Coordinates of C-alpha atoms and ligand atoms in Angstrom, one line a residue:
X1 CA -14.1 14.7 9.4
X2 CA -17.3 16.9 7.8
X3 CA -16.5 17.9 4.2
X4 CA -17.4 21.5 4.6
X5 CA -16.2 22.2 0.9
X6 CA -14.7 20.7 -1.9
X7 CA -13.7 22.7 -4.7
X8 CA -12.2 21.6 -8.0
X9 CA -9.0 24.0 -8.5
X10 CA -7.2 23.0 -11.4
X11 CA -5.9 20.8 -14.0
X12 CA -2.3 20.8 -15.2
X13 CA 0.4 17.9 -16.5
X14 CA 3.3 19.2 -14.8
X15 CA 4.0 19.1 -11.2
X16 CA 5.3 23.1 -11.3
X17 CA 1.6 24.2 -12.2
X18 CA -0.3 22.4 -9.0
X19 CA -1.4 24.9 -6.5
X20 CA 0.9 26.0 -4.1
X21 CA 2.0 23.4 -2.1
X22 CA 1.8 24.8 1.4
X23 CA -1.4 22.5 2.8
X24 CA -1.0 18.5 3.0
X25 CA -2.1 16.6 -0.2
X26 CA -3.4 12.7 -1.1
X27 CA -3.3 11.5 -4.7
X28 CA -5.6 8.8 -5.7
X29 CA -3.9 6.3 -8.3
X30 CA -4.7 2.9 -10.1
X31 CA -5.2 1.1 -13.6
X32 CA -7.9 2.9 -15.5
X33 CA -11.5 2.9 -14.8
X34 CA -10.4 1.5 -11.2
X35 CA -12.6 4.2 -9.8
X36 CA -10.8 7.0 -9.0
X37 CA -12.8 9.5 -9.7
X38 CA -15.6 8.0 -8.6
X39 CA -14.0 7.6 -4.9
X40 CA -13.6 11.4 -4.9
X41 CA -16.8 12.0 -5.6
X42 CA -17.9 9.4 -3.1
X43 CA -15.2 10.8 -0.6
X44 CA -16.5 14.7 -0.6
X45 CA -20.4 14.0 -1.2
X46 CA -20.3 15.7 -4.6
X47 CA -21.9 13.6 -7.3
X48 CA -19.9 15.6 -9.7
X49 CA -16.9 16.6 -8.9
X50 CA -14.7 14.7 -10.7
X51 CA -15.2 13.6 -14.2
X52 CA -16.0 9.8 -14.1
X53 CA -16.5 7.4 -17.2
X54 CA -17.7 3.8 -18.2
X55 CA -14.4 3.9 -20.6
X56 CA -11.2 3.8 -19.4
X57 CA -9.1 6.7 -20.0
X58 CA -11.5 9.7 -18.6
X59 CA -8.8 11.4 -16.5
X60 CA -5.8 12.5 -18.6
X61 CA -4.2 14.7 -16.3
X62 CA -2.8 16.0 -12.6
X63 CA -6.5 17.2 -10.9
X64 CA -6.1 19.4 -7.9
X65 CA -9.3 19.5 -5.5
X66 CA -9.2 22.1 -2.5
X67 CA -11.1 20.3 0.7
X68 CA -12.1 22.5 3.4
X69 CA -9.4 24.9 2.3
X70 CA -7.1 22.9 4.5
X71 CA -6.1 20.2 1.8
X72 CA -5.9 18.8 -1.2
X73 CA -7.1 15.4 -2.6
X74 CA -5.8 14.7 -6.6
X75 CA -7.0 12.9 -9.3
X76 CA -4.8 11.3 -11.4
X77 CA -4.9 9.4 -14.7
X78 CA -5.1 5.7 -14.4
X79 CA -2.4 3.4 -16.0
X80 CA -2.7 0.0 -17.4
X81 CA -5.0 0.9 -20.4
X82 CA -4.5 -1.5 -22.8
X83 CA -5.1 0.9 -25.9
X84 CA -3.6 3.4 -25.2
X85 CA -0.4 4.1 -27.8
X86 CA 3.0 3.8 -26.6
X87 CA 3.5 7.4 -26.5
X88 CA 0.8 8.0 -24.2
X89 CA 2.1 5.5 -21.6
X90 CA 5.0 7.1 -21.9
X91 CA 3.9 10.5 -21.5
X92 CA 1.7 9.0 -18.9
X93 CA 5.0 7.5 -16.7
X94 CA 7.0 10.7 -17.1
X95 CA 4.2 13.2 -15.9
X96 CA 3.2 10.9 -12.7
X97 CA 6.5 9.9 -11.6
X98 CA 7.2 13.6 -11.9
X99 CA 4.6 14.8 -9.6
X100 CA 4.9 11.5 -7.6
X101 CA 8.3 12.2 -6.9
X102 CA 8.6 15.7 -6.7
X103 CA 5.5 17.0 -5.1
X104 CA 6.8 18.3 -1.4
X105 CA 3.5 18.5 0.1
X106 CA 2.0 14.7 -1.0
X107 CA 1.6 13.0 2.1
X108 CA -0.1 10.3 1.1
X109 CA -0.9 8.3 -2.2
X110 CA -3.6 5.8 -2.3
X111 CA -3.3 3.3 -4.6
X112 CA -6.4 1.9 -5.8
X113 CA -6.9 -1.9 -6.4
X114 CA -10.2 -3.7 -8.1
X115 CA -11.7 -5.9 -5.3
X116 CA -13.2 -8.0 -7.6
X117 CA -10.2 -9.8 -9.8
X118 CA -6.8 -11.5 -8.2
X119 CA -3.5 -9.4 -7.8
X120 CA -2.7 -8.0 -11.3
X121 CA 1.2 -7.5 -12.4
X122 CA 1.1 -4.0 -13.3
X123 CA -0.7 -3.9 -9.7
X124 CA 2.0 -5.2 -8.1
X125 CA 4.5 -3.8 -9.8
X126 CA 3.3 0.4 -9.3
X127 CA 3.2 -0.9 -5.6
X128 CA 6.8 -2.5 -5.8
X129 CA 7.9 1.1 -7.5
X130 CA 6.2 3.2 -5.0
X131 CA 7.8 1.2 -1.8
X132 CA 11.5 1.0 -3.8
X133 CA 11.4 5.1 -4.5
X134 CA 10.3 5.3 -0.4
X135 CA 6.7 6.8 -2.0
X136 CA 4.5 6.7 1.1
X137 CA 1.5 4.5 0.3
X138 CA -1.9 3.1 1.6
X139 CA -4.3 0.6 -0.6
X140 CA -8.0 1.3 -1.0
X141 CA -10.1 -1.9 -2.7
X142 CA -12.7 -0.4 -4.9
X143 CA -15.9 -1.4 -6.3
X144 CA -16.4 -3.7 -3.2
X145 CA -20.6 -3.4 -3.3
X146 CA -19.6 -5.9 -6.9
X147 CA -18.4 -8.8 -4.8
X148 CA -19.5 -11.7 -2.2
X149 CA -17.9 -10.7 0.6
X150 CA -15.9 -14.2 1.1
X151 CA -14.2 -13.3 -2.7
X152 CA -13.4 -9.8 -2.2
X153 CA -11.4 -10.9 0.9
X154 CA -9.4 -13.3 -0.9
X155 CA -8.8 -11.2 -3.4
X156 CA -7.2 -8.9 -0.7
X157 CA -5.6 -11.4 0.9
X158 CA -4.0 -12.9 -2.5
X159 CA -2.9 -9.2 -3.2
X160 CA -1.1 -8.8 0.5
X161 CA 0.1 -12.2 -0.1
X162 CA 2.0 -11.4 -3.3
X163 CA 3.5 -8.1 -1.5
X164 CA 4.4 -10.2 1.3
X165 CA 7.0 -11.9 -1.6
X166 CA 9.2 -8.8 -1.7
X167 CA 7.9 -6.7 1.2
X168 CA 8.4 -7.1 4.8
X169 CA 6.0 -4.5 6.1
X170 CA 2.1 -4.5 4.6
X171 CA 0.8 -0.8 3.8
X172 CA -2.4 -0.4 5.5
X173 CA -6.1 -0.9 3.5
X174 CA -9.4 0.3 3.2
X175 CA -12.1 -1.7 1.5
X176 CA -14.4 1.0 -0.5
X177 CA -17.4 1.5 -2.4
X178 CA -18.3 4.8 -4.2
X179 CA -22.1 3.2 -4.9
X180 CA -22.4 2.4 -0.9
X181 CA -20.1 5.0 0.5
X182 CA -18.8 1.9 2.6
X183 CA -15.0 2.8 3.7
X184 CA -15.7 6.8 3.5
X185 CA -15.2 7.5 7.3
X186 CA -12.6 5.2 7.2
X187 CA -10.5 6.9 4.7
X188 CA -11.3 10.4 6.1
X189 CA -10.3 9.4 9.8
X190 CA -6.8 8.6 8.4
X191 CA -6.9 12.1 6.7
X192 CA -7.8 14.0 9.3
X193 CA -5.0 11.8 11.5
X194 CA -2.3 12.8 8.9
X195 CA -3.5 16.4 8.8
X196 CA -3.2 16.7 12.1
X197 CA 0.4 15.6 12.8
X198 CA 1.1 17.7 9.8
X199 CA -0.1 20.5 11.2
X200 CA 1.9 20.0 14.7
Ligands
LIG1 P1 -9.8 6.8 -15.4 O1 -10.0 8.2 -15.1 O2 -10.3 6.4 -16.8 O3 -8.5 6.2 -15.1 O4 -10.9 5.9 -14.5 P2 -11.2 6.1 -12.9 O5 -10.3 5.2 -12.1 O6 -11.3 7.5 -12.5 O7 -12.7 5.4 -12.9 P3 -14.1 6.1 -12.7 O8 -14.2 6.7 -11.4 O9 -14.3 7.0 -13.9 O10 -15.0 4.9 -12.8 C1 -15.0 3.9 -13.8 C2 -16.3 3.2 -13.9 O11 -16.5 2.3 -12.7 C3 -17.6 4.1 -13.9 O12 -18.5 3.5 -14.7 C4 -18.0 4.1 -12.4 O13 -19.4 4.3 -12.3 C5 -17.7 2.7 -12.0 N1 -17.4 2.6 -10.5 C6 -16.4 3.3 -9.9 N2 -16.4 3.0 -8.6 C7 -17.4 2.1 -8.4 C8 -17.9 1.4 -7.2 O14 -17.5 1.6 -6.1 N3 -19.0 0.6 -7.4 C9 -19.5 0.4 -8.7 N4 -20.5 -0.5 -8.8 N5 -19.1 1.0 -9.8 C10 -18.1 1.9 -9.6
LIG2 MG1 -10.7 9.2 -13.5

């Protein structure tokens, strides 16, 4: 798919204030400074699109982005920050569960994962939450141009392994990069797959 245009719509912490949600939508989520941001940016070819940040914590609420006026692609805060105060986490769960659960046009949500460190609880445990609630899911490894090759695959492998525990069917990955751009036509084939059957 060609990103013809990618527009930044709106921001908003409650799931009745997204755009209207007549075209198909994918949400990017993960722990904090995971790269999320970044990936959108990498995704649409525009440096600075969304707002990205060496500290955790940059993206604090529900970011609506229009692509090619056919469909949406949303940033959303990251979880797993270790100072952030109770009440945020809390405020945190309610407003993404909301819009995870309630949004009638998300098709898709990616669920980003560090390539670089072993499968993390809180990892495993959004994963565990999404496949319970019936959440339709895919995993994207980030960061992957910060790891020998041979690491970031067990990494991957460790991660699929712990799902394995609980889960009899794997969710389909990517393996990404938002300095390389690695994984881009990857991630926008499936896209344009989805958009496509949506459409039909
Ligand atoms: P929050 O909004 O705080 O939850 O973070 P986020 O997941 O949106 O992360 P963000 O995109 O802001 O990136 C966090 C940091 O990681 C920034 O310093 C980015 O430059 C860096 N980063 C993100 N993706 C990559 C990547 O693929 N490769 C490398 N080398 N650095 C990356
Ligand atoms: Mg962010």
């Amino acid at each position: 798919m060609k990103i013809k245009e990618a527009l930044f719509l709106k921001s908003t912490a409650e799931v009745s204030h997204c755009p209207p949600p007549t075209k198909p939508e994918y949400a990017f989520i993960g722990r904090s400074n995971v790269g999320k941001s970044s990936l959108i940016n990498m995704i649409t070819g525009e440096k600075k699109l969304a707002k990205t940040s060496s500290t955790p914590g940059k993206t604090q609420l529900i970011n609506h982005f229009l692509i090619n006026n056919e469909w949406y692609l949303v940033d959303l805060p990251g979880y797993g920050f270790a100072k952030v105060p109770l009440s945020e986490k809390a405020k945190w769960e309610k407003m993404t569960w909301e819009y995870l659960r309630n949004r009638p046009n998300l098709l898709y949500v990616f669920v980003l994962i560090d390539i670089r460190i072993p499968p993390q609880k809180i990892d495993l445990a959004f994963v565990d939450q999404l496949g319970e609630e019936g959440i339709p899911f895919k995993l994207i490894f980030t960061k992957a141009d910060k790891v020998k090759k041979l690491e970031g695959q067990r990494n991957i492998d460790a991660f699929r392994m712990a799902m394995a525990e609980k889960w009899a069917i794997l969710p389909e990955f990517f393996i990404t990069s938002s300095d390389t751009a690695i994984g881009r036509k990857e991630v926008l084939d499936l896209i344009s797959e989805i958009n496509s059957v949506a459409k039909s």
